[in-house]
Tab-separated table of C-alpha atoms in Angstrom:
chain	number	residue	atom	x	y	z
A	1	UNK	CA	-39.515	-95.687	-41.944
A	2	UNK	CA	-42.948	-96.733	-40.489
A	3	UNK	CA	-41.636	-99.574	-37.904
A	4	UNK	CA	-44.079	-102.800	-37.721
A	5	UNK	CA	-45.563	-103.105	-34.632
A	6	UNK	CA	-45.211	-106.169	-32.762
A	7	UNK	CA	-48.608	-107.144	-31.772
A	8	UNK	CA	-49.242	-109.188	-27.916
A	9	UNK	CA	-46.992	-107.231	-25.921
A	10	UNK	CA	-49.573	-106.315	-23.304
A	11	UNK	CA	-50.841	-108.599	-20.345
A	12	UNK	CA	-52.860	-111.886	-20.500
A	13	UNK	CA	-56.331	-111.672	-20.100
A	14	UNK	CA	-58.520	-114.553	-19.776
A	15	UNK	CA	-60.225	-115.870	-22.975
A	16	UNK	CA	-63.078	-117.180	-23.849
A	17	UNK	CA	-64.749	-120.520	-23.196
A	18	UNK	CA	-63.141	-123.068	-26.065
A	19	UNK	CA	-66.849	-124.050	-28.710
A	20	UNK	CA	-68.422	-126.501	-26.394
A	21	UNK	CA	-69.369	-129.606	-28.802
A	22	UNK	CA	-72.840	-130.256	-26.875
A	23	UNK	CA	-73.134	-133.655	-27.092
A	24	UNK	CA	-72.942	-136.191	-24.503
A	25	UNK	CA	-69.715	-138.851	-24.000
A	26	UNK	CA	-69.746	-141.847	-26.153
A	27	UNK	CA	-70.539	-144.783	-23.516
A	28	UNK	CA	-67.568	-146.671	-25.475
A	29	UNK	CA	-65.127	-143.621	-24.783
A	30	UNK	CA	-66.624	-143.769	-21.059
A	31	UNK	CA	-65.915	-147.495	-20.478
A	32	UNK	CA	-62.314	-147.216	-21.696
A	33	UNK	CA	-61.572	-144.126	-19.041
A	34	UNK	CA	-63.174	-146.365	-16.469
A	35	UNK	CA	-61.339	-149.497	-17.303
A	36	UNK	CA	-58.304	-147.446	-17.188
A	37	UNK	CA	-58.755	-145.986	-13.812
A	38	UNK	CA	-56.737	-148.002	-11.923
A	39	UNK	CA	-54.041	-146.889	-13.491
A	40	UNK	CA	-51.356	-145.578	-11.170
A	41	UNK	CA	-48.014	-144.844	-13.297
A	42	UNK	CA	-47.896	-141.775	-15.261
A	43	UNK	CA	-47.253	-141.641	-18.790
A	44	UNK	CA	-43.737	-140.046	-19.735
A	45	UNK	CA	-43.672	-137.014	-21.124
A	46	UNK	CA	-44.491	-136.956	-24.857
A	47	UNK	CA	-46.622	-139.760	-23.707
A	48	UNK	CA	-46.298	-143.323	-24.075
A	49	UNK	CA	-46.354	-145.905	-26.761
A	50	UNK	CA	-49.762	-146.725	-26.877
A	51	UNK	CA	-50.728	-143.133	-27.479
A	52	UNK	CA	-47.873	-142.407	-30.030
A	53	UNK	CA	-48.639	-145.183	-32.375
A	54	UNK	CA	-52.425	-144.757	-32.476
A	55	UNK	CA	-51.417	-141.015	-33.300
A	56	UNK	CA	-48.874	-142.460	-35.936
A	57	UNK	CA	-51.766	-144.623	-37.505
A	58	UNK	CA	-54.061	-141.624	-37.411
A	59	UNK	CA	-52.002	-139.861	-39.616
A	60	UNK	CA	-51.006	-142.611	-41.984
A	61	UNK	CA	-54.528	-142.946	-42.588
A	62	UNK	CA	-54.405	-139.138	-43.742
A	63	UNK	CA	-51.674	-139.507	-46.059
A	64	UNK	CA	-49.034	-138.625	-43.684
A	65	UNK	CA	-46.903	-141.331	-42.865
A	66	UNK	CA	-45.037	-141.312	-39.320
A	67	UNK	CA	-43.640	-143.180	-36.688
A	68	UNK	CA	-43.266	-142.694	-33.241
A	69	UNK	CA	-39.968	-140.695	-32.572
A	70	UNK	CA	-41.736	-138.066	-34.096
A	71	UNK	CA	-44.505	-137.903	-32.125
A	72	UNK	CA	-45.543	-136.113	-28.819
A	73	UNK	CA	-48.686	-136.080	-27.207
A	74	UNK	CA	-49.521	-134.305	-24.168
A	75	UNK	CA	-52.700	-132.621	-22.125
A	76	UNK	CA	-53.916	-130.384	-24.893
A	77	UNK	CA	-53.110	-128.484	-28.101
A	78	UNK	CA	-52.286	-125.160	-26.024
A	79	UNK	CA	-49.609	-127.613	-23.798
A	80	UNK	CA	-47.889	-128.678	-26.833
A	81	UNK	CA	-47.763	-125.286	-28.925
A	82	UNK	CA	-46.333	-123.760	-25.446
A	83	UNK	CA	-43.583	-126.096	-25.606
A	84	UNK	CA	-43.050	-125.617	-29.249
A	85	UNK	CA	-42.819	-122.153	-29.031
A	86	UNK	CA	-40.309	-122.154	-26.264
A	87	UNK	CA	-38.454	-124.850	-28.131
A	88	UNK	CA	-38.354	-122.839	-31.386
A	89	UNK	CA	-37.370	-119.262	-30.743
A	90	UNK	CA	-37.841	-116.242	-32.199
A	91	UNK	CA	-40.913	-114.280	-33.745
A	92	UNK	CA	-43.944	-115.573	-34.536
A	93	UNK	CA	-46.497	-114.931	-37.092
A	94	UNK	CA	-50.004	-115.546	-37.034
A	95	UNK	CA	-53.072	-115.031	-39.402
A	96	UNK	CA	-55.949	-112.167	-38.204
A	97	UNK	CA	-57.869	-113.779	-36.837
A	98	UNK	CA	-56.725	-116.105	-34.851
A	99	UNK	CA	-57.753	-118.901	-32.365
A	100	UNK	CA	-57.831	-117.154	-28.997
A	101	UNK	CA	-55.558	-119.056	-27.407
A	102	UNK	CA	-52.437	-118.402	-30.058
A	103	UNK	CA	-51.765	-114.582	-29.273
A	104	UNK	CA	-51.554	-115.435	-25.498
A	105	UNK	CA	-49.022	-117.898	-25.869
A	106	UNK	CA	-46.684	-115.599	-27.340
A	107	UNK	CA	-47.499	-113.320	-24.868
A	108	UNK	CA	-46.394	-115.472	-22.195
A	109	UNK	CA	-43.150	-115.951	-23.440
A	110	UNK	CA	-42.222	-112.936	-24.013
A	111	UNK	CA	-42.146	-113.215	-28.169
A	112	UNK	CA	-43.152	-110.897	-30.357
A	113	UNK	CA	-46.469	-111.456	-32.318
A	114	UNK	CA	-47.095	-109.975	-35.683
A	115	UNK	CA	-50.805	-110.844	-37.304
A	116	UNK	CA	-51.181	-111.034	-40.755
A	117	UNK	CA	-54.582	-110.487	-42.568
A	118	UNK	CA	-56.419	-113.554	-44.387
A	119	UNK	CA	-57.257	-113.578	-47.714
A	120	UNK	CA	-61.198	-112.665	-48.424
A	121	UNK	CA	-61.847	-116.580	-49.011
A	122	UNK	CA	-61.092	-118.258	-45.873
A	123	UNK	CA	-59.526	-117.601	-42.726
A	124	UNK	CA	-56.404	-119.602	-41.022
A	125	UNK	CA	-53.795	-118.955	-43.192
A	126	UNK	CA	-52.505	-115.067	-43.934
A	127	UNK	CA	-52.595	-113.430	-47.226
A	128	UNK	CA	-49.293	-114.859	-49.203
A	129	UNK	CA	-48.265	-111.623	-50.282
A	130	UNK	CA	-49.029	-109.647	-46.801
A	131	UNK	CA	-46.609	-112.698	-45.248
A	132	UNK	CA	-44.162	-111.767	-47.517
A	133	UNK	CA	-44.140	-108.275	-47.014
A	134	UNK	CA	-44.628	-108.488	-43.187
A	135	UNK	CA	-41.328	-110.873	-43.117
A	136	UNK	CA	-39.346	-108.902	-44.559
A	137	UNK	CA	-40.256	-105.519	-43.168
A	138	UNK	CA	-39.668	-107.380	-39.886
A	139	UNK	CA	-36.794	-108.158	-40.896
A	140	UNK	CA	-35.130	-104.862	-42.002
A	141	UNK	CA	-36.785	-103.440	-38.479
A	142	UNK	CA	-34.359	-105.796	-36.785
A	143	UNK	CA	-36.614	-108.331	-36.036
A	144	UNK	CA	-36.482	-112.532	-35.952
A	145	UNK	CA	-39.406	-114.224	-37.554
A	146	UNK	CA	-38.888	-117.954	-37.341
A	147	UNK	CA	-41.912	-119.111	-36.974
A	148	UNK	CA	-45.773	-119.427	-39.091
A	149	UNK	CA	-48.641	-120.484	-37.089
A	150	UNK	CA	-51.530	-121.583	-39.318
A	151	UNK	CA	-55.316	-123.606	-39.193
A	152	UNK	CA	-56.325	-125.600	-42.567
A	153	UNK	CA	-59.543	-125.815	-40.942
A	154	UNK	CA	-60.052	-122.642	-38.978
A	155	UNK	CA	-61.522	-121.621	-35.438
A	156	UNK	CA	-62.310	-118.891	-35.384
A	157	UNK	CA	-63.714	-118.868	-38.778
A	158	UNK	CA	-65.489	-122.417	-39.586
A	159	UNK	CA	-63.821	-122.186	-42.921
A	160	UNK	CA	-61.397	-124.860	-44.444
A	161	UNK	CA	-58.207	-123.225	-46.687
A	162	UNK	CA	-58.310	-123.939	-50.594
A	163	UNK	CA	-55.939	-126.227	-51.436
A	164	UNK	CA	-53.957	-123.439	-53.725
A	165	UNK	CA	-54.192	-121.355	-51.386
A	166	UNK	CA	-52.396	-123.027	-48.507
A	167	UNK	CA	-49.578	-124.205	-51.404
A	168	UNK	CA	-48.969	-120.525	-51.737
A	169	UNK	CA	-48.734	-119.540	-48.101
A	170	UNK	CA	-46.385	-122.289	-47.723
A	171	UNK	CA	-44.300	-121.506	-50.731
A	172	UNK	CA	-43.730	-118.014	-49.176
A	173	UNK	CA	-43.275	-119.654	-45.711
A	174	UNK	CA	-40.390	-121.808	-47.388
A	175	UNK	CA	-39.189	-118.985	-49.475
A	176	UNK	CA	-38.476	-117.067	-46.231
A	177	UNK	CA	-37.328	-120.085	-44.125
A	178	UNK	CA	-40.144	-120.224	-41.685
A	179	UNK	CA	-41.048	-122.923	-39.903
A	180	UNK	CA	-44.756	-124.036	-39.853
A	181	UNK	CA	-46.778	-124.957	-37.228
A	182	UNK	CA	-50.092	-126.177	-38.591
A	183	UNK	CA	-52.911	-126.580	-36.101
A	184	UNK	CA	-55.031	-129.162	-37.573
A	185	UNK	CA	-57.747	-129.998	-34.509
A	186	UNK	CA	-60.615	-129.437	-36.688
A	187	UNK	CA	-59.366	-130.663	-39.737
A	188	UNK	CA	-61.859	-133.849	-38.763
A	189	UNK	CA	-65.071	-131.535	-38.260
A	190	UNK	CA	-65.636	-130.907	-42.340
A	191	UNK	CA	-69.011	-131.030	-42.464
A	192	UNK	CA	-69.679	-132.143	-46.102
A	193	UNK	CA	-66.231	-134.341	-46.233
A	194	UNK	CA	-67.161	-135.256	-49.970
A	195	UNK	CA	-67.326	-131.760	-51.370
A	196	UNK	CA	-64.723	-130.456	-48.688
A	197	UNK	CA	-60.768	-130.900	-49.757
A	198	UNK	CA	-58.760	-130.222	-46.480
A	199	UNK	CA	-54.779	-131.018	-46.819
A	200	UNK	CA	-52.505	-130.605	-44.352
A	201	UNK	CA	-49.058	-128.324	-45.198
A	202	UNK	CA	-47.356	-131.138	-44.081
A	203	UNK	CA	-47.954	-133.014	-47.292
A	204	UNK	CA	-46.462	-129.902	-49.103
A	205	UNK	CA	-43.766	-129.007	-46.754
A	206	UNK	CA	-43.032	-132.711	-45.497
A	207	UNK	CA	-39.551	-131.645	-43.298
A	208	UNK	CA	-40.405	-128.074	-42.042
A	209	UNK	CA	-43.754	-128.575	-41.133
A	210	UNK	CA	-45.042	-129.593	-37.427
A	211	UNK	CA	-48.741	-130.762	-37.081
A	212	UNK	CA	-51.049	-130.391	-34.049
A	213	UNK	CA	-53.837	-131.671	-32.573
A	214	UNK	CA	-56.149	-131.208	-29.669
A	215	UNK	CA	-58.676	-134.380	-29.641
A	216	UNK	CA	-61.321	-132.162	-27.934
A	217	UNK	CA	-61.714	-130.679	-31.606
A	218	UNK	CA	-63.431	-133.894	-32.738
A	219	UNK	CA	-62.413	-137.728	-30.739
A	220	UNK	CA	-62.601	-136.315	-27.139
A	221	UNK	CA	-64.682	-134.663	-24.879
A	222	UNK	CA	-63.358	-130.947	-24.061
A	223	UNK	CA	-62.876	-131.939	-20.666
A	224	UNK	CA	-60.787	-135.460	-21.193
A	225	UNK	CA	-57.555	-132.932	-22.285
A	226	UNK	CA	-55.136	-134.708	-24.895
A	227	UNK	CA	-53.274	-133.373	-27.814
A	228	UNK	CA	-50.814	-134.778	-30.487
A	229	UNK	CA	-48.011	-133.477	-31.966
A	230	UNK	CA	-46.022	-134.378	-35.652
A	231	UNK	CA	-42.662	-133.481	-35.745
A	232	UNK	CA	-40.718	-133.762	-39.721
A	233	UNK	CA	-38.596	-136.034	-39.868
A	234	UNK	CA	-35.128	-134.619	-40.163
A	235	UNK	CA	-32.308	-134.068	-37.617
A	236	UNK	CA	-34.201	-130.622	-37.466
A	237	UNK	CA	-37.835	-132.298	-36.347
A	238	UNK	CA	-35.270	-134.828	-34.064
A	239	UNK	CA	-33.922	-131.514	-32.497
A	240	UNK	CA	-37.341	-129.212	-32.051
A	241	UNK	CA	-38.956	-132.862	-30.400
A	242	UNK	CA	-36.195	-133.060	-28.350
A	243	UNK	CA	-36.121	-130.045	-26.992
A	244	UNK	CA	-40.115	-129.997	-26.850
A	245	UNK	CA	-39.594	-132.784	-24.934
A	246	UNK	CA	-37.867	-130.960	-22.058
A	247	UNK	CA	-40.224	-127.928	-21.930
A	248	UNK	CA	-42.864	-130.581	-21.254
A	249	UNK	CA	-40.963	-132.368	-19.021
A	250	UNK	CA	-40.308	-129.382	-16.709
A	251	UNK	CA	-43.607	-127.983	-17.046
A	252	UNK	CA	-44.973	-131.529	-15.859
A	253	UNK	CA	-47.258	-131.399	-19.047
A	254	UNK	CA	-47.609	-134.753	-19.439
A	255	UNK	CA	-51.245	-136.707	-20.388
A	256	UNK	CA	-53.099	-138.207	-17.594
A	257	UNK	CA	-53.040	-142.200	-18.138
A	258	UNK	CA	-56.950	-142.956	-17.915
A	259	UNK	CA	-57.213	-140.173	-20.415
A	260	UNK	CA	-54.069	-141.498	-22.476
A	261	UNK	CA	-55.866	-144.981	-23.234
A	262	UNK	CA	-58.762	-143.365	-24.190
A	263	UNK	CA	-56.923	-141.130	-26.501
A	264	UNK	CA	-55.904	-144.455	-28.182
A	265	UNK	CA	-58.758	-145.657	-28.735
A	266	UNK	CA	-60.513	-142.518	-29.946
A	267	UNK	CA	-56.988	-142.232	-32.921
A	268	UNK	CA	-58.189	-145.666	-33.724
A	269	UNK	CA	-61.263	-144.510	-34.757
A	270	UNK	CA	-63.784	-147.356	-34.172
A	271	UNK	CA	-66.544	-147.861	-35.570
A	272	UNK	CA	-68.961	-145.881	-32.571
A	273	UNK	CA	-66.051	-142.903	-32.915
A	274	UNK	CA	-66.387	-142.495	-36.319
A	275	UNK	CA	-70.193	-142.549	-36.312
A	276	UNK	CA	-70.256	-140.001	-33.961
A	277	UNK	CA	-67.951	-137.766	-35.657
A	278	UNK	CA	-69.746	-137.983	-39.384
A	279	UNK	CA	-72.961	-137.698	-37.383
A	280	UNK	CA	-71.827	-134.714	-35.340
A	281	UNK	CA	-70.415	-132.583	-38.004
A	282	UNK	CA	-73.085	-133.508	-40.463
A	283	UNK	CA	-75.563	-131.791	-37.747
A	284	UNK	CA	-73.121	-128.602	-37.171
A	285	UNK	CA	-73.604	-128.138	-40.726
A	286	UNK	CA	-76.987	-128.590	-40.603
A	287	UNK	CA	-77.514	-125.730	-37.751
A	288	UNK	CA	-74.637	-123.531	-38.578
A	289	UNK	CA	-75.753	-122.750	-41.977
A	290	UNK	CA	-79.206	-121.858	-41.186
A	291	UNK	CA	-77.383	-119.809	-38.084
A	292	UNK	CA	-75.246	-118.339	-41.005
A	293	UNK	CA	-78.929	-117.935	-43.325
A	294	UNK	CA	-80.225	-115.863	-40.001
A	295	UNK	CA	-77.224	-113.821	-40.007
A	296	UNK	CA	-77.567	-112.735	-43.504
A	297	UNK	CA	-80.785	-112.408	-43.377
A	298	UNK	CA	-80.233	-109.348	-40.338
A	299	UNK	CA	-77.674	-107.530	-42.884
A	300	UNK	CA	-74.451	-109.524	-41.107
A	301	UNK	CA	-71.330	-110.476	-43.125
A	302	UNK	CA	-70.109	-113.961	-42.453
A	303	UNK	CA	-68.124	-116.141	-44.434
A	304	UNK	CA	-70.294	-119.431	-45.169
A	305	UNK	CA	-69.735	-121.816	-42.326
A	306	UNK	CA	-67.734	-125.192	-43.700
A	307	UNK	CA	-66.299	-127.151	-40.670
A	308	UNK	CA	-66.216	-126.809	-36.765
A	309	UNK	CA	-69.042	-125.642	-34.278
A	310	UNK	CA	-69.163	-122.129	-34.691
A	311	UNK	CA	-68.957	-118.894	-37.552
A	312	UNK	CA	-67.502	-115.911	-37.433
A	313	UNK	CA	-69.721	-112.888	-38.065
A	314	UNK	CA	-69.243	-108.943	-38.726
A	315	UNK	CA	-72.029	-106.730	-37.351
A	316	UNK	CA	-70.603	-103.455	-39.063
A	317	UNK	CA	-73.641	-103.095	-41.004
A	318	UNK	CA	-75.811	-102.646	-38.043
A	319	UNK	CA	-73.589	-100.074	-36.518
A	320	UNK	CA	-75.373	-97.482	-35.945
A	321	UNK	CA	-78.613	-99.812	-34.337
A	322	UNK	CA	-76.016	-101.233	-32.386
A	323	UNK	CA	-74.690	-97.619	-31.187
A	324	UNK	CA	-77.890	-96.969	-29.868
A	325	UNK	CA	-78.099	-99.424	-27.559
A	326	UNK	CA	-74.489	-98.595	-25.936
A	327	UNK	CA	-72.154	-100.653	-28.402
A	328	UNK	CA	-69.247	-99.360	-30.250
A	329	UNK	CA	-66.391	-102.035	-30.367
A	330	UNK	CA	-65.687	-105.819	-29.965
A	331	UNK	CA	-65.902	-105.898	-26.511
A	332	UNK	CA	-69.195	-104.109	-25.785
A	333	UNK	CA	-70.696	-106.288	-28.676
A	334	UNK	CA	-69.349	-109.403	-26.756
A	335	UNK	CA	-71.244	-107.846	-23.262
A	336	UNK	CA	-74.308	-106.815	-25.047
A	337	UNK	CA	-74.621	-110.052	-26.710
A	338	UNK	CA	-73.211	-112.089	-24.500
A	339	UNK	CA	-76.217	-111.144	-22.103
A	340	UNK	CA	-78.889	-111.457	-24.541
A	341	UNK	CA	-77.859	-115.370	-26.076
A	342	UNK	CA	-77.249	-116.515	-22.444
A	343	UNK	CA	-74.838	-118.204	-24.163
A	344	UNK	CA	-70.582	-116.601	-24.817
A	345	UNK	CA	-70.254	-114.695	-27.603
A	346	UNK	CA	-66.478	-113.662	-27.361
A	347	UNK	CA	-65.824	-110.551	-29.630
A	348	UNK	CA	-63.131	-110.201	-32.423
A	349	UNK	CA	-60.812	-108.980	-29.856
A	350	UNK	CA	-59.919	-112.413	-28.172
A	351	UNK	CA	-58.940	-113.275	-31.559
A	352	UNK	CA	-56.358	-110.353	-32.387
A	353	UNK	CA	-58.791	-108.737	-34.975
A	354	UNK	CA	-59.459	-104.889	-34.500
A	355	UNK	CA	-61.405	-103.941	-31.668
A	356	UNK	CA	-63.445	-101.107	-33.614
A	357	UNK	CA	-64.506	-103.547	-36.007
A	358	UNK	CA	-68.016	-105.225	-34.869
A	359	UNK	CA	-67.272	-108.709	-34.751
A	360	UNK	CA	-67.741	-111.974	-32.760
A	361	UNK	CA	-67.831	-116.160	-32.783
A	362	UNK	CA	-71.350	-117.518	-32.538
A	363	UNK	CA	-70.872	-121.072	-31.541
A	364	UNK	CA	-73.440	-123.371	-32.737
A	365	UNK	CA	-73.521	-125.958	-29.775
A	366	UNK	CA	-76.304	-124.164	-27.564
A	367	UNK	CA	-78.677	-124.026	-30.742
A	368	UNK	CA	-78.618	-127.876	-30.275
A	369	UNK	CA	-80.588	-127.301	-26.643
A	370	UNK	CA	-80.303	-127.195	-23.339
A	371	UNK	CA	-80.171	-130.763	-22.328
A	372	UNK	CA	-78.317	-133.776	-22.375
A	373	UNK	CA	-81.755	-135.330	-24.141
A	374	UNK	CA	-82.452	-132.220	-26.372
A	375	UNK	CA	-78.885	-132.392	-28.077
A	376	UNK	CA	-78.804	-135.944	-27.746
A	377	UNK	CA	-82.506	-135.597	-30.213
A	378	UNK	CA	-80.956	-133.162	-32.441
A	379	UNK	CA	-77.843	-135.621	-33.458
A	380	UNK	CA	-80.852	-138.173	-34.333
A	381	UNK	CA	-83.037	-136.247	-36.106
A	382	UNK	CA	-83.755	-136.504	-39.669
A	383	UNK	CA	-84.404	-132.741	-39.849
A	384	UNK	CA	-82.767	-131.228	-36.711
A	385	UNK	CA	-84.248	-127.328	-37.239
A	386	UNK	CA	-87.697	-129.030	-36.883
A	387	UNK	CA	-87.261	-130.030	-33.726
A	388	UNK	CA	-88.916	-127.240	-31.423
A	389	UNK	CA	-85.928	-126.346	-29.311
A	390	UNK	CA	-83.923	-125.526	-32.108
A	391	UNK	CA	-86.014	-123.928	-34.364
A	392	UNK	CA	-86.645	-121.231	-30.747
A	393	UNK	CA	-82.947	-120.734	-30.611
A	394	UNK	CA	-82.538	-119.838	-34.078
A	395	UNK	CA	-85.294	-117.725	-33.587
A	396	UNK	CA	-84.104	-115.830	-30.338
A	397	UNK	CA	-80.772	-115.334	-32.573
A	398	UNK	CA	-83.171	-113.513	-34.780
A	399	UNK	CA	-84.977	-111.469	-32.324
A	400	UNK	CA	-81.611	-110.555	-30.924
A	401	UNK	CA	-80.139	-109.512	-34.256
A	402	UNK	CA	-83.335	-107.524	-34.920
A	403	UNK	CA	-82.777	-105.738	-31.815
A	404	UNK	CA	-79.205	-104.734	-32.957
A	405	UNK	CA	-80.588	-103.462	-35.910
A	406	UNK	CA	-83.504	-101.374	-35.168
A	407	UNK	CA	-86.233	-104.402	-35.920
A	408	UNK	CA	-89.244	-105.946	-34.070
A	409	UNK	CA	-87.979	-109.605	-33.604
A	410	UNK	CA	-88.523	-112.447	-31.602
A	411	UNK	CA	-91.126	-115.155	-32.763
A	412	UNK	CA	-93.708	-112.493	-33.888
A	413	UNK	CA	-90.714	-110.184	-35.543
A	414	UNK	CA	-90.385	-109.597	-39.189
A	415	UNK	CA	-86.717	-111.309	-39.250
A	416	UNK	CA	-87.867	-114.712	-37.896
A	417	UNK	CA	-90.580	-114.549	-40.232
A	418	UNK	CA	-88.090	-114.046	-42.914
A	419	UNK	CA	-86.189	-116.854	-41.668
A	420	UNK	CA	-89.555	-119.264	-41.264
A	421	UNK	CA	-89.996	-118.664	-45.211
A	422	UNK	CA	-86.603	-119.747	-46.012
């Protein structure tokens, strides 16, 4: 029998810079930290009440009613899935690709990791019918898969799960007793909300699903660090809360206070939050699909872009360019491009896809400029990719995609003259 390979097992190595969203802090978001400064008690772990029931009227206002014994909250997404993890046991299964920071966790302690492909029309959630036959191949290897890690609204991809789609992953999650862990930061980055469905597993699985959140992904700045966690609520969500509780507790994971009041105000959502956040993933839109138009365009494969700050692109087709100029897998792509952006591309390697295969995230936030006023110009703008410094960046993408294949490029180059015609 061909055993499955547990996937992970090596050491961590540092990732890759989380999408950067560009834009400066809200002055409203900036008075609350200050007012908040004098604050000398820490918050308990899980966080404390004001923080809890914002997060619990957050999610009532997305169709998931909760209250606060269910709730955690604590310096970050990658805090709270660390204490999850540790809480939960066993195996852990994960779609390919994968945010970067996912693999690593398992990694750490000392869990095995088994990637799953996606299906061909989204990424975030694995192919039902490859879980199903991963499980239980696991399973007759000797192996203890407990848990399904999974994105609605996907980094690395940009792309947001069909809503019969992510009913079948779950149904073969359920079928195979898994629980789910559904990492939902960008579910609030959509960037056309109206045409966009995004639904959270919870709302399928309602007690053996647990929901989390980093606030970087679309209330907080990156550097503020606050996440929120959903627990069901059963004696088994009472239980896995509990006992998340005590990983935070002796990790000291706990959210700073000045940054614990402004996470309550952001889960309000105010009026100056919520403008921001429409405005803001209106203009990733905007730039990400005419990133995605340049791609094409080049000969790259990319899956159109449909929430978050960044895409996901395959640069197969321009192999052989690209082995001319020194690149054969994910990580000499990353280098090579890397250096010619200015800006990090990470390669499909930080996000446990196959190193031969030529891929990498393009994040969309240093298209916007390079200064506080340039991106601050580009969220105002009735037609950001006629604003100079955007319309160059697009354009260097071009030049350096032409370069990858073979092409003159740059502002003179036949690609960014195909993309000035579109």
């Amino acid at each position: 029998m061909q055993r499955t390979a547990p996937e992970g097992r090596g050491p961590v190595r540092y990732g890759p810079p989380a999408p950067e969203p560009g834009l400066p802090v809200l002055p409203e978001l900036r008075a609350v930290l200050a007012g908040a400064a004098g604050r000398a008690e820490p918050e308990p772990p899980g966080g404390g009440p004001a923080v809890r029931e914002a997060a619990c009227r957050y999610w009532e206002r997305r169709g998931l009613p909760t209250t606060p014994e269910y709730v955690a909250a604590a310096p970050g997404a990658p805090a709270l899935l660390l204490a999850l993890l540790a809480a939960s046991g066993g195996d852990v299964l994960l779609p390919r690709p994968c945010p970067a920071w996912w693999t690593p966790q398992v990694r750490m302690l000392g869990r095995r990791a088994y990637h799953v492909p996606t299906p061909a029309e989204c990424g975030g959630v694995p192919d039902p019918w490859a879980l199903l036959e991963t499980v239980r191949r696991v399973r007759a290897e000797g192996g203890d898969p407990r848990l399904l890690l999974l994105s609605t609204v996907d980094d690395p991809t940009g792309t947001v799960v069909p809503p019969e789609l992510l009913l079948e992953a779950c149904e073969a999650a359920e079928s195979e007793g898994l629980l789910v862990v559904a990492d939902e930061t960008w579910r609030d980055t959509v960037h056309r909300p109206h045409e966009t469905l995004a639904l959270s597993p919870a709302e399928m699985l309602p007690g053996q699903v647990a929901v989390l959140a980093d606030l970087a992904g679309a209330l907080l700045p990156a550097g503020w660090p606050a996440g929120i966690a959903r627990f069901p609520g059963t004696p088994r969500g009472t239980w896995l809360r509990a006992r998340t509780l005590d990983v935070l507790t002796a990790t000291a994971a706990v959210p700073a206070g000045p940054v614990a009041a402004a996470a309550a105000y952001a889960l309000d959502e105010p009026e100056p939050v919520s403008a921001r956040g429409r405005a803001a993933a209106e203009l990733y839109g905007v730039v990400a699909t005419a990133a995605h138009e340049v791609l094409l365009a080049a000969g790259a494969l990319a899956r159109p872009p449909q929430a978050g700050r960044h895409l996901y692109a395959d640069l197969t087709p321009l192999r052989a360019g690209l082995a001319r100029r020194g690149v054969g897998d994910a990580m000499e792509l990353e280098d090579w491009l890397g250096s010619r952006l200015g800006a990090p591309a990470p390669g499909g390697q930080r996000f446990a896809d196959e190193l031969g295969a030529l891929r990498f995230r393009l994040s969309t936030g240093p298209l916007l400029g390079a200064t506080e006023e340039e991106r601050l110009a580009a969220l105002g703008a009735p037609d950001p990719l006629g604003l100079p410094h955007v319309r160059g960046a697009l354009e260097a993408l071009a030049a350096v995609l032409a370069d990858a294949r073979g092409r003159p490029g740059g502002p003179g180059g036949d690609l960014a003259a195909d993309f000035a015609g579109t």
